[in-house]
Tab-separated table of C-alpha atoms in Angstrom:
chain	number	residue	atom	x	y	z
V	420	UNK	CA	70.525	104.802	109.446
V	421	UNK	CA	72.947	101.868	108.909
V	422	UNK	CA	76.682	101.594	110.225
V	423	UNK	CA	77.380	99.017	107.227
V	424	UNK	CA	76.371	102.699	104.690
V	425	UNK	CA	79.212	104.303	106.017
V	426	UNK	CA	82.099	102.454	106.885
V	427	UNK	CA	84.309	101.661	103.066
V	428	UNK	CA	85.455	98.583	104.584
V	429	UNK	CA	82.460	96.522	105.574
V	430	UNK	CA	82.409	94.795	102.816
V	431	UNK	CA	85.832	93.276	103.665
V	432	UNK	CA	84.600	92.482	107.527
V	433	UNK	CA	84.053	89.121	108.119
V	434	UNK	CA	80.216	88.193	109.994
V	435	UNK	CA	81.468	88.105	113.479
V	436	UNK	CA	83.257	91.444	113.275
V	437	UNK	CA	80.307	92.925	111.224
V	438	UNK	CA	77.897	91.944	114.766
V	439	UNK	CA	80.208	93.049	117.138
V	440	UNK	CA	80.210	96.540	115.057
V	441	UNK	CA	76.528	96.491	115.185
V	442	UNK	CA	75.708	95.354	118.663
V	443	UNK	CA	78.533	97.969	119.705
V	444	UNK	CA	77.825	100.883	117.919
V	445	UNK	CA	75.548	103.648	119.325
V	446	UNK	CA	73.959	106.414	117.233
V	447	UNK	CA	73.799	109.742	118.446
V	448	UNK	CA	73.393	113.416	117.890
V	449	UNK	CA	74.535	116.263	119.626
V	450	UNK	CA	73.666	120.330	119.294
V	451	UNK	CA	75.891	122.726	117.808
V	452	UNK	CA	78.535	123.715	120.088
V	453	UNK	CA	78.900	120.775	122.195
V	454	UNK	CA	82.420	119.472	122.931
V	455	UNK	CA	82.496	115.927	121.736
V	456	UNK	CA	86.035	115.163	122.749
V	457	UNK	CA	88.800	117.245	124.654
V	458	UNK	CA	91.827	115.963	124.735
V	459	UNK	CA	94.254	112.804	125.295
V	460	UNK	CA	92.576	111.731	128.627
V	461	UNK	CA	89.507	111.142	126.623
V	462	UNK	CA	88.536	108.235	124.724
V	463	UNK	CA	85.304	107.942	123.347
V	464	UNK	CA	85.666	105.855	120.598
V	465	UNK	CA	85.625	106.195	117.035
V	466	UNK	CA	83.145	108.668	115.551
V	467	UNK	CA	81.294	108.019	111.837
V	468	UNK	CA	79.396	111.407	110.971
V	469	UNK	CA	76.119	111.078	109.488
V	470	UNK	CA	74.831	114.891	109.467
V	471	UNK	CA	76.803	118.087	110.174
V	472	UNK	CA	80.065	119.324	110.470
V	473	UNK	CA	82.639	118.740	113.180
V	474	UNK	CA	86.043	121.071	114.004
V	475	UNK	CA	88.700	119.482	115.225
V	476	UNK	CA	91.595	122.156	116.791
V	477	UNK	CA	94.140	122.193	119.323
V	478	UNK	CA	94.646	124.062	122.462
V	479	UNK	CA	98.126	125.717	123.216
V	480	UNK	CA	99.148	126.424	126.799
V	481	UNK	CA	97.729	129.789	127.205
V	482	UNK	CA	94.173	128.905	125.948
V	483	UNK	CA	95.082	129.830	122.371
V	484	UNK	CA	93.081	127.460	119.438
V	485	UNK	CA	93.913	126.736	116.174
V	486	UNK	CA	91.412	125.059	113.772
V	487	UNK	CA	93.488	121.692	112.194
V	488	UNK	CA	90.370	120.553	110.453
V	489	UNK	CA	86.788	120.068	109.734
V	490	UNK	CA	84.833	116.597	109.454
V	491	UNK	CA	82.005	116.204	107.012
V	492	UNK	CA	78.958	113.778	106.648
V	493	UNK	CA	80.690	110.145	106.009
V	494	UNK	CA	83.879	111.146	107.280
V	495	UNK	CA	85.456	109.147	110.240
V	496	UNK	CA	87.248	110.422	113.301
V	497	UNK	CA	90.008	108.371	115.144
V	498	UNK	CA	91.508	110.520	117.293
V	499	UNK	CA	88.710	110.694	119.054
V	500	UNK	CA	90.092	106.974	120.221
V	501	UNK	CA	93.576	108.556	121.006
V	502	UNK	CA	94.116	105.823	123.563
V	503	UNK	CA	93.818	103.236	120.851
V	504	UNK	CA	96.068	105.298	118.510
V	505	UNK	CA	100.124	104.380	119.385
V	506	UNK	CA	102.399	106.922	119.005
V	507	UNK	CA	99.975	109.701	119.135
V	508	UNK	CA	101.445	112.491	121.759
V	509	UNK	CA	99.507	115.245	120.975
V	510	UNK	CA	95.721	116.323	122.136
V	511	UNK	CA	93.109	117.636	119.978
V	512	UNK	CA	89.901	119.245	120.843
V	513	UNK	CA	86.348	118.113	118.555
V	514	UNK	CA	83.316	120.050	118.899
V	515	UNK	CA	79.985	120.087	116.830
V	516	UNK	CA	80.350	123.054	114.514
V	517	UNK	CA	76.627	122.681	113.651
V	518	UNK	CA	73.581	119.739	115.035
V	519	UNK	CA	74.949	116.772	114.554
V	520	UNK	CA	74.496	112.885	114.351
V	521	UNK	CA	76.938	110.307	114.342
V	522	UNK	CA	78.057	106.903	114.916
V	523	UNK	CA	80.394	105.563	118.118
V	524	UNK	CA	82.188	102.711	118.174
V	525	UNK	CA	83.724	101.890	121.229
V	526	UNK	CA	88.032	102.362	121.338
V	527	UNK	CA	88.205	98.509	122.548
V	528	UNK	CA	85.837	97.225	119.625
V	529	UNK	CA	87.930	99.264	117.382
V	530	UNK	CA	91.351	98.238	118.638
V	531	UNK	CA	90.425	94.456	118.027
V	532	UNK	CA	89.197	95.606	114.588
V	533	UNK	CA	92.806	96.936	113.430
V	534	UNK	CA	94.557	94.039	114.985
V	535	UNK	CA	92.555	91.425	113.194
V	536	UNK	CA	91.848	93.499	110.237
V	537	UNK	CA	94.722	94.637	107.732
V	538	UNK	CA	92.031	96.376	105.834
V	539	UNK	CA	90.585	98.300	108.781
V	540	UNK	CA	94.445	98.889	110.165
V	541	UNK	CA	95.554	99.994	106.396
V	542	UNK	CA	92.184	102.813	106.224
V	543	UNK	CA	93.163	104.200	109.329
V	544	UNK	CA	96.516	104.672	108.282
V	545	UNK	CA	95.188	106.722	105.184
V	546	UNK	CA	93.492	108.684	107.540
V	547	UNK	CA	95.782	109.342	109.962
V	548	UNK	CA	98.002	110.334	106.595
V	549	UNK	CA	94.766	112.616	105.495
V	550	UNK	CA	94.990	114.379	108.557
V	551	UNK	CA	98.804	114.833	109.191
V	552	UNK	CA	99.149	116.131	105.463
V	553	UNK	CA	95.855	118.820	106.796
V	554	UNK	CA	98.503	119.596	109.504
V	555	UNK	CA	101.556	120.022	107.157
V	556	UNK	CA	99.626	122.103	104.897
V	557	UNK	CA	98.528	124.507	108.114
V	558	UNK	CA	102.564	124.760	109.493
V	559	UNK	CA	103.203	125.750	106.009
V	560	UNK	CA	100.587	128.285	105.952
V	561	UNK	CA	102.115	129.383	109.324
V	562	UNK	CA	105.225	129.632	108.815
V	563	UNK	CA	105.545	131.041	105.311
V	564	UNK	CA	102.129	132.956	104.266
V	565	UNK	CA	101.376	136.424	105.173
V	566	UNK	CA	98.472	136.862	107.717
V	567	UNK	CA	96.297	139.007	104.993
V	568	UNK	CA	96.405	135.764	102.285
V	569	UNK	CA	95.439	133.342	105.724
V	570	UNK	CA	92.359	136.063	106.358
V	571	UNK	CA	90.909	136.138	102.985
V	572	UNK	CA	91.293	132.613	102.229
V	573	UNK	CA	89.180	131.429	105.670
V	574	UNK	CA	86.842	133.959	104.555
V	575	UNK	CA	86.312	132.574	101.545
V	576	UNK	CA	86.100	129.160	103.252
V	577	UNK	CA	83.453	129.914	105.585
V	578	UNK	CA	81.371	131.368	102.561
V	579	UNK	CA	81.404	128.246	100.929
V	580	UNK	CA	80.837	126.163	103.930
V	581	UNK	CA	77.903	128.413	104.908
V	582	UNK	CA	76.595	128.993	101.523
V	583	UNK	CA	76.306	132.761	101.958
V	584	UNK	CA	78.372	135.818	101.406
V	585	UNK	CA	77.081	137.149	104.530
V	586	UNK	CA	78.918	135.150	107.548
V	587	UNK	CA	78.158	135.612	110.844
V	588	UNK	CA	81.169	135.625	112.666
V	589	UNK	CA	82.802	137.664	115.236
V	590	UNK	CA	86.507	138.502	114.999
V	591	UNK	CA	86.907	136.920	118.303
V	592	UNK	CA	85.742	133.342	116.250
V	593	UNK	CA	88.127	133.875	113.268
V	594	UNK	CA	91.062	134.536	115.439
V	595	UNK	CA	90.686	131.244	117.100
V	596	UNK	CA	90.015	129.746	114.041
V	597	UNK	CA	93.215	131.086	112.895
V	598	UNK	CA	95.357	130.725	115.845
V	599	UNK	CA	95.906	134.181	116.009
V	600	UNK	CA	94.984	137.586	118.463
V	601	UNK	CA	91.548	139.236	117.858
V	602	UNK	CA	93.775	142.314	117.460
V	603	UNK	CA	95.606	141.147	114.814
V	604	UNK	CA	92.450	140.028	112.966
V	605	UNK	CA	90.535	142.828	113.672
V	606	UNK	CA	93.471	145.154	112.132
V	607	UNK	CA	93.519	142.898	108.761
V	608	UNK	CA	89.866	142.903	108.330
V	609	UNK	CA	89.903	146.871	108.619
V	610	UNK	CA	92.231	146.550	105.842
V	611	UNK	CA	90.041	144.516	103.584
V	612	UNK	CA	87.457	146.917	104.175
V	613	UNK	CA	89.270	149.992	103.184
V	614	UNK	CA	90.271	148.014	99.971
V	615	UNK	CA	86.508	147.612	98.998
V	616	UNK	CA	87.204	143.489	99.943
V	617	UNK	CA	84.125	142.960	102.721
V	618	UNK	CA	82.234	145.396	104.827
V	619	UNK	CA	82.180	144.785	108.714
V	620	UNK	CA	79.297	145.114	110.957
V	621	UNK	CA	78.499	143.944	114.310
V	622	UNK	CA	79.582	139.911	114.352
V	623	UNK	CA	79.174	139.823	110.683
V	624	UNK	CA	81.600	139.973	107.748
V	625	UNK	CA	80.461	140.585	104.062
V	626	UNK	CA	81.879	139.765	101.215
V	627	UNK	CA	82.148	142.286	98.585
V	628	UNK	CA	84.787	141.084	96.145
V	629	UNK	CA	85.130	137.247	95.723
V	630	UNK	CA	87.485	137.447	93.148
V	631	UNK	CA	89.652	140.458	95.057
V	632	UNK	CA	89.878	138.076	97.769
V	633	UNK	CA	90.449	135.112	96.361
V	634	UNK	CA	93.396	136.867	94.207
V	635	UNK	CA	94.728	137.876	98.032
V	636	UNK	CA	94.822	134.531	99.428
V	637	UNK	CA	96.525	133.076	96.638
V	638	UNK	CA	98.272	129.717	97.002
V	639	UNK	CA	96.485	129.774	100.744
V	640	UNK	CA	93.449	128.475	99.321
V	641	UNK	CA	93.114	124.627	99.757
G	184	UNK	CA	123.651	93.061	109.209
G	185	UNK	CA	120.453	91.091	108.979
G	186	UNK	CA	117.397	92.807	108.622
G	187	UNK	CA	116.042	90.593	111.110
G	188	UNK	CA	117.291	92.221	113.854
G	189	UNK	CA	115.984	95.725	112.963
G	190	UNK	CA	112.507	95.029	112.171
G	191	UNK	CA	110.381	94.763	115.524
G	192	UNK	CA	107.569	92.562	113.929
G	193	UNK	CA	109.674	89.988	112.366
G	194	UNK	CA	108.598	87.524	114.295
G	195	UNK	CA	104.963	87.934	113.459
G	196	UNK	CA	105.735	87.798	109.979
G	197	UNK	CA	105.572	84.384	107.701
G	198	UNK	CA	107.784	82.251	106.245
G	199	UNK	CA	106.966	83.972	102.720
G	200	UNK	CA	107.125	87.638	103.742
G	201	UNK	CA	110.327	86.977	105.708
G	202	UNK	CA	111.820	85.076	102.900
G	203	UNK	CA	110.377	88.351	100.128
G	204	UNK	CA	111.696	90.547	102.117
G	205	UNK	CA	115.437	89.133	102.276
G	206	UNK	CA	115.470	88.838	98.595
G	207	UNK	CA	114.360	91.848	98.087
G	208	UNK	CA	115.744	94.640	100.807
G	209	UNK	CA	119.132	96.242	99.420
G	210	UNK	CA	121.677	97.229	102.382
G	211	UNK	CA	123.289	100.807	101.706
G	212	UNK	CA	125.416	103.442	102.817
G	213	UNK	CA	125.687	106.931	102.117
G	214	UNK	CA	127.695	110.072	102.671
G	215	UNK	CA	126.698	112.836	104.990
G	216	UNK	CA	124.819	115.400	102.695
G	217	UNK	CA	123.613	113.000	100.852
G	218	UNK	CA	119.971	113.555	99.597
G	219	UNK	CA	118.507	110.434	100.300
G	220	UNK	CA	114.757	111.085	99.442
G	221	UNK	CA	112.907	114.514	97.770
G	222	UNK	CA	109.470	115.105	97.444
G	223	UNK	CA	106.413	113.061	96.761
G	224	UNK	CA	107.521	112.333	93.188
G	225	UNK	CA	110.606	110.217	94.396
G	226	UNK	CA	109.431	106.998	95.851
G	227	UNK	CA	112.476	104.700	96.896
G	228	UNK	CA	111.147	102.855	99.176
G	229	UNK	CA	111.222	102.170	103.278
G	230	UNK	CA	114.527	103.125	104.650
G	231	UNK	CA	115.457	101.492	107.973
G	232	UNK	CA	118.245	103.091	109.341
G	233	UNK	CA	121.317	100.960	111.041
G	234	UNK	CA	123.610	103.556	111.737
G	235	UNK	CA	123.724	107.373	111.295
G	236	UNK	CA	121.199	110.271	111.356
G	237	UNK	CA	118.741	112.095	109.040
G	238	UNK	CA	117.127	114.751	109.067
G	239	UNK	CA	113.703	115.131	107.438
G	240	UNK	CA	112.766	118.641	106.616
G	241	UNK	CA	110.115	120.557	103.997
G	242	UNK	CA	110.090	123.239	101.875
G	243	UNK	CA	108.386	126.554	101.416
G	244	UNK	CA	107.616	127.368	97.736
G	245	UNK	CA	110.213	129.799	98.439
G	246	UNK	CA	112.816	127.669	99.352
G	247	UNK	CA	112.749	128.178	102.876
G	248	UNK	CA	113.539	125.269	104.959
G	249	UNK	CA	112.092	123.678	108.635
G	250	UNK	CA	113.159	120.305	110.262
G	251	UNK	CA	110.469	118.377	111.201
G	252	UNK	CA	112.326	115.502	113.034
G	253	UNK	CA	115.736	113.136	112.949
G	254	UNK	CA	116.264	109.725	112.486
G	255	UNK	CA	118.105	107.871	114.387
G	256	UNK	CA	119.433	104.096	114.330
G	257	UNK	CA	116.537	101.619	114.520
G	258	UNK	CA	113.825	104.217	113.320
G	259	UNK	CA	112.165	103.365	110.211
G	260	UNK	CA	110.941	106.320	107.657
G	261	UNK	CA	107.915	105.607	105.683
G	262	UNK	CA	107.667	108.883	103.749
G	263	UNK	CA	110.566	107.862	101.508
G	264	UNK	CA	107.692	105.167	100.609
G	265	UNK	CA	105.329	108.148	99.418
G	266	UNK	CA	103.418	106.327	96.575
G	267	UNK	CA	102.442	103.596	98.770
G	268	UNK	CA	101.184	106.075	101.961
G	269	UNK	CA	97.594	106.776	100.188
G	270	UNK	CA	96.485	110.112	102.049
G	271	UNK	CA	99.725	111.738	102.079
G	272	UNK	CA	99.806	115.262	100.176
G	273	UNK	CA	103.321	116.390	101.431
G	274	UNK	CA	106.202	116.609	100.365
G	275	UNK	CA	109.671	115.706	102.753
G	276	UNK	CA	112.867	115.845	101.752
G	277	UNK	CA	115.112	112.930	103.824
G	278	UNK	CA	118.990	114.244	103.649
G	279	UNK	CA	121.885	112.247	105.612
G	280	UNK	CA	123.047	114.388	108.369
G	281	UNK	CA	126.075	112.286	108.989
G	282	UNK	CA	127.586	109.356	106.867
G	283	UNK	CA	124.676	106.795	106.868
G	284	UNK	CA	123.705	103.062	106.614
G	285	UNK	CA	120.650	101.386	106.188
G	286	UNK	CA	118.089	98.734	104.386
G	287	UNK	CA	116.018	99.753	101.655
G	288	UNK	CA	112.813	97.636	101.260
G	289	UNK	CA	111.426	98.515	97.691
G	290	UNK	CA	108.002	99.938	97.989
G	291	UNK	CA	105.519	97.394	96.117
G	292	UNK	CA	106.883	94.879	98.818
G	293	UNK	CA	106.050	96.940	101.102
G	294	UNK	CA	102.798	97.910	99.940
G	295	UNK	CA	101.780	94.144	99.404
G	296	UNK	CA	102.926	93.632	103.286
G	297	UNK	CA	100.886	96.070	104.512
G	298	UNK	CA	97.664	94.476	102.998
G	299	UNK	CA	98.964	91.070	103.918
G	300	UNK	CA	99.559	91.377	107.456
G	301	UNK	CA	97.374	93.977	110.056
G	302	UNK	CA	101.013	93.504	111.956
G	303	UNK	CA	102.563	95.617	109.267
G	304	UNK	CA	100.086	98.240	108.743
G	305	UNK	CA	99.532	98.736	112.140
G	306	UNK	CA	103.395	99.231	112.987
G	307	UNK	CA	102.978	101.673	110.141
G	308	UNK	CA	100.179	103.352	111.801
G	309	UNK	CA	102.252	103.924	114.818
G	310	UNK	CA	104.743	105.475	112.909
G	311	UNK	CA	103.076	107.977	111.356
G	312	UNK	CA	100.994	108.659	114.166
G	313	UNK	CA	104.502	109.793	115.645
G	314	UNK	CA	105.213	111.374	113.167
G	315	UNK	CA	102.277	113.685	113.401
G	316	UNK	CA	103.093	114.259	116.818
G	317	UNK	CA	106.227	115.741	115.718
G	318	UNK	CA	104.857	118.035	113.300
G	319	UNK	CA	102.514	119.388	116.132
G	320	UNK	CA	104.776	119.653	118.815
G	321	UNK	CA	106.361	122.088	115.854
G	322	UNK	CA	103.262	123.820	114.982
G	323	UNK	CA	102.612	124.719	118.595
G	324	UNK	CA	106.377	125.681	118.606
G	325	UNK	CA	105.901	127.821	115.481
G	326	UNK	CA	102.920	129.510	116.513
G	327	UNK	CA	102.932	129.854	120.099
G	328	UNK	CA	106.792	129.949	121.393
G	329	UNK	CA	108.835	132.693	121.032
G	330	UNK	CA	112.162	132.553	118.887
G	331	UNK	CA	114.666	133.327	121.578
G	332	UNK	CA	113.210	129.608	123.439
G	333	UNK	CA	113.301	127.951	120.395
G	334	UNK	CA	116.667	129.087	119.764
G	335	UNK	CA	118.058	128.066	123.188
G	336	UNK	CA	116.458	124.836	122.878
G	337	UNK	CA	117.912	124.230	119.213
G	338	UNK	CA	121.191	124.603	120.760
G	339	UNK	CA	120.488	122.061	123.985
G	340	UNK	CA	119.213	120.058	121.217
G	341	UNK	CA	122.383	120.321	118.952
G	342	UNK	CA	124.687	120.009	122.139
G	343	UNK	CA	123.455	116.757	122.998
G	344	UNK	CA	123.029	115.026	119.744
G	345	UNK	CA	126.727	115.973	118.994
G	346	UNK	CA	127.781	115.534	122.534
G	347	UNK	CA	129.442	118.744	122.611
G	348	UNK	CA	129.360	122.159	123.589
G	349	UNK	CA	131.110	123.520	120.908
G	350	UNK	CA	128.873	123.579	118.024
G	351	UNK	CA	130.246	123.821	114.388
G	352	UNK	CA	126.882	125.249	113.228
G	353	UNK	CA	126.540	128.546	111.146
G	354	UNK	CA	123.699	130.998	111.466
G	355	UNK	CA	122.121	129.757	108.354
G	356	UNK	CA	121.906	126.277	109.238
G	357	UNK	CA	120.378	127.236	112.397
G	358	UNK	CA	117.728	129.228	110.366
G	359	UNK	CA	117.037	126.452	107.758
G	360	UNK	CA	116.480	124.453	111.092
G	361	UNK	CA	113.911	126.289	112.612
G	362	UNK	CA	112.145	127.790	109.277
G	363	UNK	CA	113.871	131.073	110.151
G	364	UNK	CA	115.356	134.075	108.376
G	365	UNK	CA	119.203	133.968	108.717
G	366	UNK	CA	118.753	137.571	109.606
G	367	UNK	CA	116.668	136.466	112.594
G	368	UNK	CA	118.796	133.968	113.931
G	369	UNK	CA	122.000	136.224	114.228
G	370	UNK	CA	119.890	138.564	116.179
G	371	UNK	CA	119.241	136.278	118.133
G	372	UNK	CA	122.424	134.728	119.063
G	373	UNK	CA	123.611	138.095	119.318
G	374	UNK	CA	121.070	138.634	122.229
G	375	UNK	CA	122.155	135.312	124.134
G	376	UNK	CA	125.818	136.372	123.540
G	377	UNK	CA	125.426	139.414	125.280
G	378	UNK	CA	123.454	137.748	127.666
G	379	UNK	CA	126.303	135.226	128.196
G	380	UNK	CA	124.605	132.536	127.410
G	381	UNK	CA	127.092	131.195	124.712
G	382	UNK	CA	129.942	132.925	123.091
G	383	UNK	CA	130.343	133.124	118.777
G	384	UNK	CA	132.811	132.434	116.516
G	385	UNK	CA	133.080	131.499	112.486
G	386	UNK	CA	130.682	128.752	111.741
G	387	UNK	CA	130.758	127.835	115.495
G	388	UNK	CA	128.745	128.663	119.022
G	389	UNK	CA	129.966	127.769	122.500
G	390	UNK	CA	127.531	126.997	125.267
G	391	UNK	CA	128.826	128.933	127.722
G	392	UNK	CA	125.674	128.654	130.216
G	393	UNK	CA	123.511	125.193	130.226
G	394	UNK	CA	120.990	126.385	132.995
G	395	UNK	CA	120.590	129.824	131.971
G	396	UNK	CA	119.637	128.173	128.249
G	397	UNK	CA	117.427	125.081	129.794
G	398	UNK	CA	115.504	128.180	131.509
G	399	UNK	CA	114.991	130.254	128.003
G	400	UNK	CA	114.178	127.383	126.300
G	401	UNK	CA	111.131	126.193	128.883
G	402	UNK	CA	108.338	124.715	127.226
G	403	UNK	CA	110.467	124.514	123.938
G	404	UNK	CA	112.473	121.904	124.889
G	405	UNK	CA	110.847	118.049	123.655
C-alpha cells in the first residue's frame, strides 16, 4: 500500500516534499463504527481512504445528526485537519461506516504542503468545493423536497451502497441519517408499505418496487 | 481606487501578476437590483467589492428563494468565477442589494493566478471554506431552529445592517430571505405583533422590543 497510489498530485511534489509525506504518513485501519474525528477541537490530520466507506455528518445542539456525506476508497478527507482549514466555523463528525484502512498525514505536514504547493492548495480547494456543493444540494433537499421523495431516495441509496434490496437498518438509523425524528420516518415508511413500495420487519427494510420508488424520489436522487 | 489596496495578498504577488492584473481588472458600478451574477452558466469573473452590499441567494426549481450570505466592502466573491471553481455543482445568483462598486478580475486571470501562486489559491481556499460555513450555519438553521427565532433574528439582522428600526421590508422579501412561504412569514409577524414585539405597517415593520426579539431569536442569531 503506497501513499504516492493515491494522492493525484504526487506527481507534481517535488523529492523533499514527497519524503516528508512518506516518513509522515501512518497507515491505519479502524472497525466499523469507530469515530475517527468529532468535531473542531480535533485535528487529526488529513485522511486518504484505502478500503471502506466513511460518513461524515453534523451534530445540532440537541444531539440531532444529519448525514452531509460519504467518503469512498481513494477519496481524501480535509476536514478532518479543520485546524489547518481557515475560515472553516463549522464541526463535522467522521465515523467508519464499515472496516476501514486509511492513510494520515499529519495537519502540520499538510499545512506546509498547501503553502509551498499551488497544486496541493488548488486540489483542496476542489474539494472543499466538492463538499460545499454536497451541502448545497442537502439544504436544497431540506428546504424544498417533501419528506416521502427524501425517504425513498436514501432507500434507494443504501441499496446500491449495500448491494442488496434487503437493508438492514432500523428507523432509528435512517432518521439520523436524514436529520429527521424516528417518528416521522417511521410514519413515511408505513406509507410506502401500504403503497406496495417496501415491506418492514424488525431493523430491516425491503424493497419491493425499485422503479415505484425511484419515480417517488424524483429529482431527490443524486 | 487601486486594486492594490483591496487585495490582502498583493504584496506576495510578483511583478508580472501585479502588473496582469492592473491591465486586466475592470472597475464598475451598479444599481441596487442589479443582477450581478446568475447561475453556473454565467461566469464573469471575481468581483471584489469597494462599496455596497450583495446578497447571494439560490433557487429552488420552483422558484423559491434563500439567502445564503451578504457581501460587504472588502469581501471578495468567487462564485461569480464559477467555471474556474472545479468542484462546484451550484448554482448562486449574486444581486446588488444597494447601489454597488467594485473590481472585476476576468476569470482566466484568475484561474492562471491560482496555479501560479499557492498565495492565491490558498486565500481562495479560505474563502470558500467560509463560505461553507455559512451555508451550514443555515442548514442547521433550516433544519433545527424554529421559524419564529429565525424570524426575530432576520429582523435584528435587518435592523443593524440598515441601522434602523424601522424596516422598509415587505412580507415577501422576508420570505424570499429565509426560503419561506409568504404565507408563513405574515403569520408570523402577526404572532410577534401581538406579542409586541414590533408593530406592522405597508411594506414596513417597527422594532418595538430589542430584548424581547434578541431572546426569541437565541441560538439563531450569527
Amino acid at each position: 500500500m503506497q501513499l504516492r497510489d493515491y494522492l493525484p498530485f504526487w506527481a507534481k511534489l517535488d523529492g523533499s516534499q514527497q519524503d516528508r509525506l512518506n516518513r509522515a504518513a501512518l497507515y491505519c485501519t479502524a472497525k466499523r463504527g469507530t469515530i475517527l474525528h468529532n468535531g473542531s477541537q480535533d485535528c487529526v490530520g488529513v485522511l486518504v481512504l484505502t478500503d471502506g466507506r466513511m460518513r461524515t455528518y453534523t451534530l445540532s445542539g440537541e444531539g440531532r445528526e444529519v448525514t452531509l456525506y460519504r467518503l469512498f476508497e481513494r477519496d481524501m478527507c480535509v476536514f478532518s485537519a479543520s485546524c489547518v482549514m481557515r475560515g472553516v466555523t463549522f464541526d463535522v463528525t467522521i465515523a467508519a461506516e464499515s472496516d476501514v484502512s486509511f492513510f494520515q498525514i499529519p495537519s502540520d505536514l499538510f499545512r506546509e504542503l498547501m503553502r509551498e504547493s499551488a497544486v496541493v492548495a488548488n486540489y483542496v480547494n476542489e474539494l472543499i468545493a466538492t463538499r460545499m456543493s454536497d451541502v448545497m444540494w442537502l439544504l436544497d433537499q431540506v428546504m424544498y423536497r417533501r419528506m416521502d421523495a427524501r425517504v425513498a431516495a436514501a432507500l434507494l441509496e443504501e441499496a446500491e451502497l449495500e448491494q442488496s434490496e434487503q437493508l438492514k437498518l432500523t428507523h432509528e438509523e435512517l432518521a439520523r441519517h436524514l436529520g429527521s425524528a424516528r417518528e416521522v420516518i417511521t410514519r413515511m415508511l408505513k406509507y410506502l408499505q401500504s403503497e406496495g413500495l417496501v415491506s418492514l420487519g424488525r431493523g430491516a427494510v425491503c424493497l419491493l418496487d425499485e422503479a415505484g420508488l425511484r419515480r417517488l424520489a424524483g429529482d431527490s436522487l443524486r
